Amino acid sequence: MDRNSDTIFKIENLFVKIPTRQGTVHAVNGITLSIEKGQTLGLVGESGCGKTVSCLTALGLQKKHFRVKGKTCLNHREIHMLTPSEKRRVLGKQVGFIMQNPMQAFNPLITIEEHFRETIRSHKKASLSEVRKSANDLLQKVGLAGYEKILHQYPIQLSGGMLQRVMIALALILKPRLLIADEPTTALDTTLQSQIVKLFKKLKKNSDISILLISHDVDMIASIADKISVMYAGYIVEQGPTEEVISRPLHPYTKGLLLSRPRFSKERLHTIPGHPPSLLNLADGCPFYQRCFSSGPLCPSFSMDLQHCGNGHFVSCAYIDKSFDKHKVQEHGSPRDTVNF
Amino acid sequence: MTDLKFSFTELMQRKPALVSLVIILILVLGAVCAPLLAPHDPEYVELGRALLRPQTDYPLGTDHLGRCVFSRLLYGSRVSLGASSLVMICNISISLVIGILAGYKGGWIDEIFMRLGDIFLAFPNLVLTLVIVGMMGPGLQNILIAMVIAQWAWYARIIRGMVLSLRESNFVLAARVSGVPSFHILLHHILPNISSQVLILATLNVGWAILHISGFSFLGLGIQPPTPEWGVMLKDSRSYFWSDPLLMLFPGLMISSAVVSFNLLGDALKEIAGMKGNL
C-alpha cells in the first residue's frame, strides 16, 4: 500500500471477533482500507457482512466484549492509542458519523436544536445564537425547507428523510475532515435517496472532505465513490477505482453483485445461488467458495490475500479470470449511464 | 418505550387514580397542617378521660391514656408519610446512582455492585431488616437505615436493566459518535428516558415504606411509644380490641388507605406509561 501523506483515514489489518455462546463470530477478517484527502471510498457488501462493525470498531466504539486486532489511523494518529478523552475530542470534531437508522438515532425527549447544541458544545464553547446560526446554515444547505421551525421540533415530528438530512447536518456541523456515512439512504424512499445522493455529490464538489460511504447499493456507491471496496463475510474481496471495478469486476462475488442489480429490462434478474455463510466459526479459505461458479480445488485453502491486477485494482480470488463477462456487463451499460440520480 | 410523557389529564380520567390522588393530598395536607388542625396535644395524657367514644370534643375519641385519637392520627401521618418519603428518596437516589453507573459503565463496576446486590437480594427483605434493626437497636433512624440497606439492590437492579437497554440504543451511540462526554450522555440521554419509570418505582416504594414502618413500629422496633405513629397506635390499642374496637379501626384505616392509594397511583402511572410486567 502506498504511504501517501494525504491519507486521512486508514484501517490496517482489522480483525473483529465476537465471542458468543454458540462460538466465535468472525465479523471482520483483516480488512485494510485507506482514504485520502478529498476522496470518497465506497464500501459495498450485503447486510451482515461486517461493514458497520468495521467502521464502529475502527473508531473505537465497539462493544466491550468484542475482540479487536488491527490498527486505525486518523490523520496519522492511531485511534486505539488515544486516551478516552482524546478520542472523544476527535469524534464529531474530525470525524462525522451518519448513523444507519435515522428514526432511532435521535433522543425522543429533546428537540433537534438540543441535539445540535450538545454536539457543538461537546467540542467548543458556543452561545445559543451561534449554535442556532450554524445549525440553520447547515440545515439550509441540506435542503430542509422551513428550517427555523425544525430546530424546535422533536425527532418524532419529523419524517425519516428529514431526520436523515438533519443527521447529515449534525455530522457536518463541526466541519470534520472525514465523514463516515453508514447506509445513508437505506431507510429512505427513492426520491429522497436521490436527493441525498445529490447532497453528497455537492458536498464532495464544494469541499475537500473525505467520505467513507457504506452501502449495499452498488449503483448509489458507483455514482459517488472514487474508489470501491467490496466486502463479503468480513473480507474485502475486491478493491479498486470505481470505473475499474464496475467495468472489469474480477471477483466472482462482485460479478454476481453487478449482475443482480435491477435493470429496466424484461430479463430475469440474475441471483447469486445459495446464502452468505454464517460468520460463526467461519472456516479457513474463501467464504464465497460454495456459491461461486468458478471455484476450484484451491478455494477451500485460499488465504484471501489481495493481489494486485494492475490499475490499482486488487482482488482476492484463487482463480482470477480476467476475460469473464466484459461484454456481459457492457451489454447492460455501465451503471453511470443507467442510473441518473 | 422511551418517549413516555405522563399527561395529567390522562391520569385524571382514571377513577382509582383520581380518588387515590385526592386521598394522598388530604393526608399530606393533614400532615402539614397538623398543629393547626389537631384539637389537642397528641402526647397529653389525661387518665380521667381514657377510652372515650367519639364526641364533639374528641372527634375520634380517646385512647387508653386519654389522648386524643384524632390529634394522634394527624401527627402520626407526619411521621409515617415523612419517614416513608425519606426512605423512598434515599432508596431511589442510591439505586439511581448505582444502577446508572453499573448499567452504563459495565465491567468491574457493574460486577461489584451487582454481586453485592445479589448478596442483599439473597435474604428475604423482612428478615434482613429485622437483623439490621436487631444489631443497631430499635428506633426510627435505625429502621430507616435498615430499610434502605434492604431495598436498594432491588431498585438498582431494575434501573440498571433500563439503562442497559438504553445504552445500546442508537441515539446513545449517535451521541458517543459525535463526541459527547459520558457524563452528559448520562444526564441528558439516559436519565430523562428512565425518569418516568423511576417515578412509578418511587410511588410504589412509598406505599411499601409506609406499610413497613408501621409494621416495625407495631412490633416495637420502630418508633417508640410516646411519639404518635399509626403502627404504634395500632399496637397500643390491641389490648382494647374487644371493648373498644374503634380504637384499632382508625389507625388501621389510615395505614391501608395510604398504602392502597400510593399503590393505585403507581399502577395507574404504570398503565399510562404502558409498562408491562410487575415491578
XYZ file of C-alpha atoms in Angstrom:
620
model
C 0.000 0.000 0.000
C 1.302 3.436 -0.775
C 2.148 5.608 2.179
C 0.635 8.752 0.887
C 0.909 11.680 3.257
C -2.568 12.796 2.274
C -4.118 9.722 3.812
C -6.806 10.898 6.201
C -8.145 7.630 7.452
C -6.592 4.250 7.344
C -7.696 0.888 8.624
C -4.952 -1.674 8.658
C -5.499 -5.377 9.010
C -8.528 -5.073 11.237
C -9.936 -8.200 12.827
C -13.069 -8.270 14.939
C -14.109 -11.430 16.682
C -17.263 -11.569 18.731
C -17.390 -14.329 21.310
C -20.911 -15.671 21.741
C -22.348 -18.658 23.488
C -22.545 -20.596 20.238
C -18.960 -19.842 19.280
C -16.889 -17.039 17.859
C -18.372 -14.815 15.201
C -15.680 -13.718 12.779
C -17.246 -10.406 11.913
C -14.257 -8.726 10.306
C -11.315 -10.701 8.997
C -8.362 -8.472 8.326
C -9.604 -5.607 6.249
C -7.404 -2.796 5.033
C -8.781 0.497 3.782
C -7.349 3.901 3.238
C -8.953 7.167 2.305
C -7.069 10.149 1.022
C -7.958 13.775 1.364
C -10.995 14.661 -0.704
C -11.517 11.094 -1.743
C -14.701 9.088 -1.494
C -14.445 5.424 -0.746
C -17.471 3.213 -1.213
C -17.732 0.112 0.914
C -20.183 -2.308 -0.666
C -21.438 -5.548 0.726
C -24.597 -7.296 1.740
C -26.272 -6.988 5.129
C -24.322 -8.586 7.919
C -21.000 -8.741 6.135
C -19.330 -6.524 8.723
C -19.475 -3.072 7.184
C -20.899 -1.247 10.179
C -18.907 -3.264 12.690
C -15.664 -2.403 10.921
C -16.414 1.299 10.970
C -17.538 1.472 14.576
C -14.607 -0.638 15.657
C -12.219 1.466 13.632
C -13.391 4.452 15.641
C -13.025 2.536 18.892
C -16.755 2.357 19.546
C -17.102 -1.395 19.586
C -18.899 -3.206 22.357
C -16.783 -4.206 25.282
C -16.709 -7.938 24.655
C -15.520 -7.667 21.057
C -12.004 -8.879 20.458
C -10.257 -6.476 18.170
C -6.914 -6.641 16.415
C -5.569 -4.128 13.971
C -4.716 -0.522 13.598
C -6.674 2.557 12.626
C -5.083 5.852 11.886
C -6.899 9.120 11.633
C -4.656 11.957 10.489
C -1.663 9.730 11.202
C -2.719 9.211 14.802
C -3.621 5.777 15.921
C -7.142 5.840 17.335
C -6.732 2.916 19.684
C -3.752 4.583 21.328
C -5.722 7.693 22.253
C -6.984 8.168 25.775
C -10.783 8.163 26.127
C -10.921 11.931 26.440
C -8.671 12.445 23.435
C -10.812 10.014 21.485
C -13.922 11.852 22.495
C -12.438 15.092 21.206
C -11.620 13.504 17.871
C -15.070 12.019 17.371
C -17.516 14.508 15.976
C -14.810 17.108 15.512
C -12.631 15.316 12.995
C -14.950 12.501 12.037
C -18.626 12.936 11.323
C -20.705 9.809 11.516
C -24.052 9.325 9.845
C -25.902 6.514 11.514
C -27.817 3.778 9.794
C -31.295 4.325 11.130
C -32.282 7.989 11.389
C -35.536 7.239 13.204
C -33.697 5.744 16.135
C -30.607 7.896 16.205
C -32.258 10.836 17.937
C -33.194 11.098 21.573
C -37.005 11.333 21.512
C -37.120 13.602 24.545
C -35.047 16.510 23.293
C -35.507 18.860 20.365
C -33.361 18.993 17.248
C -31.797 22.201 18.484
C -30.667 20.481 21.662
C -29.027 17.798 19.555
C -27.080 20.465 17.715
C -26.258 22.263 20.933
C -24.994 19.083 22.507
C -22.779 18.178 19.570
C -21.293 21.649 19.241
C -20.820 22.294 22.935
C -19.104 18.965 23.436
C -16.250 20.382 21.417
C -16.217 24.112 21.767
C -17.821 26.949 23.620
C -20.667 28.437 21.689
C -23.524 30.714 22.568
C -27.059 29.692 21.799
C -27.305 32.175 18.951
C -24.097 30.849 17.412
C -25.426 27.308 17.626
C -28.674 28.381 16.008
C -26.919 30.240 13.280
C -24.596 27.448 12.255
C -27.375 24.860 12.556
C -29.649 26.972 10.380
C -26.934 27.463 7.785
C -26.315 23.774 7.504
C -29.957 22.784 7.540
C -30.457 25.162 4.671
C -27.580 23.518 2.835
C -29.034 20.050 3.247
C -32.231 21.368 1.754
C -34.644 21.442 4.638
C -37.392 23.902 3.920
C -38.782 25.774 6.910
C -35.575 25.059 8.734
C -36.228 27.521 11.526
C -39.174 25.544 12.762
C -37.317 22.248 12.620
C -34.925 23.291 15.342
C -37.743 23.499 17.833
C -39.347 20.245 16.849
C -38.886 16.851 18.386
C -37.458 13.972 16.345
C -40.846 12.263 16.371
C -42.369 15.178 14.470
C -40.031 14.808 11.518
C -40.104 12.239 8.745
C -37.326 9.751 8.133
C -35.951 11.704 5.218
C -35.881 14.917 7.193
C -34.178 13.205 10.100
C -31.620 11.724 7.747
C -30.795 15.173 6.462
C -30.729 16.596 9.973
C -28.296 13.850 10.846
C -26.085 14.742 7.894
C -26.166 18.335 9.088
C -25.294 17.184 12.602
C -22.381 15.165 11.295
C -21.093 18.121 9.297
C -21.641 20.859 11.860
C -18.100 20.796 13.210
C -16.581 20.641 9.728
C -14.970 17.217 10.084
C -12.285 16.110 7.687
C -13.791 12.680 7.344
C -17.423 11.776 7.006
C -18.489 8.203 7.570
C -21.913 7.566 6.121
C -23.330 4.243 7.185
C -26.083 3.318 4.737
C -27.306 6.891 4.498
C -30.072 6.029 2.055
C -31.304 2.677 3.284
C -34.251 3.926 5.305
C -35.433 6.316 2.629
C -37.700 6.122 -0.377
C -36.307 6.508 -3.862
C -36.924 10.230 -4.313
C -35.258 11.005 -1.036
C -32.429 8.640 -1.882
C -31.641 10.587 -4.992
C -31.797 13.837 -3.017
C -29.305 12.503 -0.501
C -27.038 11.295 -3.290
C -27.176 14.753 -4.837
C -26.324 16.204 -1.486
C -23.260 14.009 -1.195
C -22.144 14.910 -4.684
C -22.489 18.569 -3.862
C -20.599 18.103 -0.645
C -17.815 16.351 -2.484
C -17.584 19.068 -5.087
C -17.642 22.009 -2.717
C -15.244 20.845 -0.040
C -12.226 18.645 0.360
C -13.944 16.377 2.844
C -13.170 12.678 2.618
C -16.135 10.365 2.676
C -16.412 6.725 3.609
C -19.689 5.636 2.135
C -21.118 2.358 3.302
C -23.983 0.791 1.432
C -25.295 -2.331 -0.168
C -26.489 -0.309 -3.104
C -23.830 -0.676 -5.802
C -25.395 1.871 -8.111
C -25.504 4.526 -5.440
C -21.893 3.928 -4.498
C -20.777 3.802 -8.112
C -22.294 7.191 -8.780
C -20.472 8.894 -5.913
C -17.346 6.996 -4.959
C -13.858 7.351 -6.409
C -12.808 4.010 -5.060
C -14.793 0.903 -4.253
C -14.142 -1.855 -1.770
C -16.343 -4.903 -1.981
C -16.822 -6.731 1.272
C -18.001 -10.265 1.737
C -18.240 -12.201 5.002
C -15.816 -9.911 6.774
C -13.222 -9.942 3.972
C -12.518 -7.333 1.383
C -12.695 -9.347 -1.797
C -12.110 -6.634 -4.326
C -10.810 -3.118 -4.195
C -10.027 -0.542 -6.812
C -11.028 2.611 -8.644
C -14.761 2.754 -9.286
C -14.571 2.670 -13.094
C -12.197 -0.234 -12.944
C -14.248 -2.345 -10.516
C -17.566 -1.658 -12.217
C -16.443 -2.229 -15.765
C -13.973 -5.003 -15.097
C -15.073 -6.899 -11.988
C -12.655 -9.697 -11.228
C -14.045 -11.403 -8.169
C -16.955 -13.772 -8.840
C -18.899 -12.156 -5.984
C -18.536 -8.687 -7.470
C -19.600 -10.056 -10.822
C -22.657 -11.588 -9.255
C -23.403 -8.402 -7.373
C -23.212 -6.300 -10.508
C -25.339 -8.724 -12.493
C -28.034 -8.866 -9.843
C -28.777 -5.152 -9.948
C -32.328 -4.411 -11.050
C -32.491 -3.126 -14.599
C -35.230 -1.878 -16.826
C -35.476 -4.961 -18.962
C -37.682 -8.000 -19.227
C -34.863 -10.381 -18.460
C -34.979 -12.390 -15.292
C -32.798 -10.919 -12.619
C -29.580 -12.758 -12.010
C -29.170 -14.067 -8.492
C -26.200 -15.430 -6.641
C -27.091 -19.002 -5.668
C -27.048 -20.028 -2.018
C -26.798 -17.926 1.107
C -23.964 -15.974 2.631
C -22.087 -18.190 5.068
C -22.656 -17.943 8.784
C -19.871 -15.904 10.318
C -19.995 -18.190 13.315
C -16.832 -20.292 13.411
C -16.021 -19.315 9.848
C -13.794 -21.877 8.179
C -10.496 -21.028 6.506
C -10.355 -20.373 2.810
C -12.610 -18.364 0.594
C -16.022 -17.815 2.209
C -17.635 -17.439 -1.218
C -16.406 -20.799 -2.409
C -19.713 -22.698 -2.040
C -21.662 -20.144 -4.059
C -19.024 -19.491 -6.683
C -19.429 -20.511 -10.317
C -15.701 -20.685 -10.966
C -14.480 -22.410 -7.851
C -11.685 -24.925 -7.889
C -9.615 -27.122 -5.615
C -7.542 -24.200 -4.319
C -10.534 -22.320 -2.910
C -11.038 -24.071 0.458
C -7.493 -23.261 1.463
C -7.110 -19.872 -0.188
C -5.517 -17.262 2.072
C -7.781 -14.377 0.965
C -4.829 -12.083 0.322
C -5.475 -9.236 -2.047
C -3.499 -9.466 -5.288
C -2.749 -6.519 -7.492
C -4.080 -6.859 -11.029
C -2.996 -3.523 -12.462
C -4.556 -0.039 -12.347
C -4.798 -0.098 -8.568
C -7.217 -2.991 -8.788
C -6.904 -5.587 -6.027
C -8.698 -8.908 -5.877
C -8.618 -11.841 -3.536
C -9.512 -14.866 -5.586
C -7.613 -18.057 -6.291
C -8.742 -18.148 -9.901
C -8.716 -14.666 -11.294
C -10.455 -14.862 -14.625
C -9.734 -11.617 -16.404
C -11.649 -12.469 -19.526
C -15.012 -13.061 -17.939
C -18.153 -11.192 -18.934
C -16.673 -7.929 -20.005
C -19.255 -7.788 -22.755
C -21.999 -9.004 -20.489
C -21.646 -6.086 -18.184
C -21.305 -3.701 -21.080
C -24.431 -5.137 -22.621
C -26.407 -3.521 -19.826
C -24.340 -0.403 -19.923
C -22.143 0.865 -17.174
C -24.012 1.973 -14.077
C -23.110 5.582 -14.651
C -25.192 5.525 -17.810
C -28.142 3.658 -16.477
C -28.563 5.397 -13.159
C -29.495 9.012 -13.246
C -29.752 10.485 -9.847
C -40.888 2.617 25.020
C -38.812 5.666 25.641
C -41.000 8.568 24.742
C -43.241 8.396 27.774
C -44.805 11.530 28.969
C -47.331 11.376 31.690
C -50.218 13.554 30.876
C -52.063 14.830 33.842
C -55.391 14.700 32.049
C -54.874 11.052 31.240
C -54.271 10.412 34.908
C -57.418 12.307 35.820
C -59.504 10.124 33.532
C -58.800 7.106 35.688
C -61.145 6.991 38.662
C -58.935 4.930 41.011
C -56.017 7.217 40.287
C -58.094 10.310 40.863
C -59.505 9.019 44.149
C -56.102 7.921 45.425
C -54.550 11.224 44.437
C -57.232 13.058 46.419
C -56.652 10.784 49.437
C -52.898 11.324 49.256
C -53.418 15.073 49.005
C -55.710 15.052 52.052
C -53.184 13.009 54.020
C -50.322 15.287 53.061
C -52.363 18.386 53.883
C -53.323 16.865 57.222
C -49.701 16.094 57.988
C -48.502 19.542 57.032
C -51.238 21.406 58.895
C -51.332 19.039 61.881
C -50.583 21.745 64.502
C -53.452 23.849 63.148
C -55.988 21.062 62.790
C -55.292 18.995 65.891
C -57.723 19.857 68.699
C -55.424 18.567 71.427
C -51.785 17.894 72.229
C -51.194 14.365 70.867
C -48.989 13.396 73.771
C -51.018 14.913 76.592
C -52.073 12.163 78.965
C -55.289 12.542 80.959
C -56.215 9.252 82.541
C -59.595 10.558 83.697
C -60.697 10.851 80.074
C -59.446 7.437 78.902
C -61.315 5.392 76.318
C -63.977 7.932 75.439
C -66.313 7.366 72.495
C -66.124 9.866 69.598
C -67.776 13.140 70.604
C -67.585 16.827 69.666
C -64.647 17.475 71.927
C -62.725 14.398 70.783
C -63.775 13.700 67.139
C -62.454 10.140 67.168
C -62.495 9.519 70.896
C -59.540 8.995 73.234
C -57.167 6.082 73.775
C -56.316 4.170 76.941
C -54.256 7.082 78.291
C -56.853 9.677 77.444
C -55.004 11.086 74.451
C -56.987 12.478 71.536
C -57.026 9.848 68.773
C -57.699 12.368 66.009
C -54.733 14.536 67.005
C -52.531 11.479 67.279
C -53.562 10.313 63.815
C -52.758 13.717 62.357
C -49.340 13.858 63.984
C -48.822 10.201 63.173
C -49.276 10.901 59.480
C -46.357 13.321 59.746
C -44.113 10.534 60.938
C -45.448 7.891 58.574
C -45.508 9.973 55.418
C -42.321 11.844 56.224
C -40.316 8.775 57.104
C -41.578 6.787 54.131
C -40.828 9.636 51.734
C -37.357 9.810 53.208
C -36.900 6.077 52.682
C -38.133 6.442 49.124
C -35.833 9.363 48.345
C -32.812 7.557 49.801
C -33.700 4.319 48.071
C -34.313 5.847 44.678
C -31.318 8.167 44.712
C -28.898 5.477 45.860
C -30.186 2.967 43.371
C -30.288 5.576 40.609
C -26.611 6.333 41.056
C -25.617 2.692 41.364
C -27.980 1.454 38.660
C -26.906 4.052 36.120
C -23.213 3.607 36.878
C -23.403 -0.174 36.747
C -25.600 -0.210 33.672
C -23.708 2.360 31.654
C -20.145 1.681 32.640
C -20.454 -2.087 32.852
C -17.290 -4.046 33.507
C -15.982 -4.386 37.033
C -18.147 -1.586 38.439
C -21.179 -3.498 37.274
C -19.836 -6.769 38.648
C -19.040 -5.354 42.085
C -22.362 -3.615 42.607
C -24.476 -6.372 41.180
C -22.762 -9.162 43.140
C -23.108 -7.020 46.255
C -26.752 -6.585 45.329
C -27.087 -10.343 44.888
C -25.973 -10.831 48.483
C -28.640 -8.430 49.736
C -31.278 -9.924 47.491
C -30.498 -13.422 48.712
C -32.130 -12.692 52.083
C -35.833 -12.064 52.451
C -36.436 -8.380 52.844
C -38.156 -8.547 56.198
C -35.556 -10.853 57.726
C -32.721 -8.637 56.577
C -34.354 -5.531 58.021
C -35.042 -7.346 61.305
C -31.440 -8.460 61.585
C -30.112 -4.973 60.943
C -32.531 -3.411 63.431
C -31.643 -6.157 65.879
C -27.989 -5.218 65.569
C -28.421 -1.458 65.690
C -31.303 -1.361 68.156
C -34.836 -0.084 67.637
C -35.631 3.475 66.718
C -36.875 5.432 63.718
C -33.444 6.298 62.408
C -32.228 2.713 62.530
C -35.385 1.427 60.893
C -34.938 3.850 58.016
C -31.305 2.867 57.521
C -32.216 -0.809 57.655
C -34.971 -0.363 55.101
C -32.694 1.408 52.677
C -29.995 -1.233 53.077
C -32.520 -3.970 52.490
C -34.079 -2.366 49.447
C -31.521 -0.533 47.355
C -30.350 -3.613 45.474
C -33.820 -4.321 44.209
C -34.264 -0.893 42.654
C -30.666 -0.643 41.486
C -31.247 -3.819 39.536
C -34.376 -2.558 37.827
C -32.749 0.762 36.957
C -29.641 -0.996 35.694
C -31.839 -3.047 33.376
C -33.436 0.064 31.930
C -30.051 1.718 31.465
C -28.647 -1.378 29.779
C -31.308 -1.333 27.105
C -30.918 2.409 26.632
C -27.161 2.172 26.424
C -27.486 0.031 23.335
C -29.941 2.408 21.720
C -28.930 4.156 18.563
C -29.248 7.662 19.904
C -26.764 6.983 22.670
C -24.369 5.591 20.077
C -25.024 8.636 17.932
C -24.153 10.878 20.859
C -20.973 8.932 21.504
C -20.016 9.110 17.852
C -20.346 12.869 17.926
C -18.004 13.027 20.884
C -20.449 13.873 23.651
C -18.888 13.280 27.100
C -20.209 10.296 29.056
C -21.442 12.417 31.910
C -23.508 14.487 29.545
C -24.921 11.355 27.942
C -25.952 10.024 31.340
C -27.573 13.280 32.350
C -29.257 14.234 29.098
C -29.975 10.975 27.337
C -30.217 8.202 29.896
C -31.753 9.945 32.900
C -34.664 11.674 31.118
C -35.523 8.466 29.343
C -35.854 6.451 32.525
C -37.391 9.206 34.647
C -40.976 8.131 34.061
C -40.299 4.545 35.074
C -38.385 5.735 38.118
C -41.365 7.881 39.102
C -43.521 4.756 39.099
C -40.988 2.907 41.200
C -40.895 5.793 43.640
C -44.666 5.868 44.036
C -44.845 2.153 44.685
C -41.922 2.408 47.087
C -43.704 4.967 49.273
C -46.630 2.592 49.831
C -44.272 -0.198 50.680
C -42.345 2.003 53.116
C -45.478 3.186 54.951
C -46.545 -0.400 55.464
C -43.157 -1.477 56.734
C -42.562 1.452 59.059
C -45.961 0.879 60.625
C -45.268 -2.833 60.742
C -41.972 -2.408 62.548
C -43.485 0.103 64.948
C -46.239 -2.401 65.612
C -43.583 -4.940 66.535
C -41.990 -2.381 68.838
C -38.887 -1.988 66.701
C -39.626 1.314 65.068
C -40.967 4.476 66.537
C -41.052 4.363 70.309
C -44.306 4.882 72.244
C -44.920 8.444 73.263
C -44.454 9.608 69.685
C -47.720 9.226 67.805
C -47.445 6.877 64.843
C -50.030 4.689 63.119
C -48.258 1.426 63.812
C -47.646 2.354 67.446
C -51.307 3.321 67.853
C -52.354 0.016 66.375
C -50.137 -1.815 68.814
C -51.342 0.162 71.839
C -54.983 -0.419 71.043
C -54.557 -4.144 70.521
C -55.389 -4.934 74.148
C -58.647 -2.967 73.901
C -59.849 -4.661 70.767
C -62.892 -6.283 72.367
C -64.001 -3.322 74.479
C -63.102 -0.500 72.063
C -62.695 -1.828 68.502
C -62.888 1.696 67.092
C -59.507 2.450 68.634
C -57.880 -0.054 66.342
C -60.042 0.736 63.334
C -58.847 4.315 62.776
C -55.064 3.810 62.535
C -55.687 0.642 60.514
C -57.851 2.595 58.120
C -55.195 5.277 57.781
C -52.461 2.778 57.000
C -54.478 0.861 54.480
C -55.901 3.908 52.740
C -52.451 5.457 52.410
C -50.828 2.281 51.129
C -53.671 1.432 48.755
C -53.686 4.984 47.419
C -49.994 5.005 46.679
C -50.180 1.601 45.032
C -53.199 2.533 42.920
C -51.478 5.712 41.831
C -48.372 3.758 40.910
C -50.447 1.246 38.977
C -52.234 3.986 37.091
C -48.930 5.628 36.189
C -47.641 2.258 35.097
C -50.677 1.740 32.907
C -50.315 5.148 31.313
C -46.663 4.506 30.676
C -47.634 1.234 29.016
C -45.222 -0.760 31.090
C -45.593 -4.478 31.103
C -44.832 -6.975 33.798
C -44.609 -6.489 37.504
C -42.316 -4.119 39.217
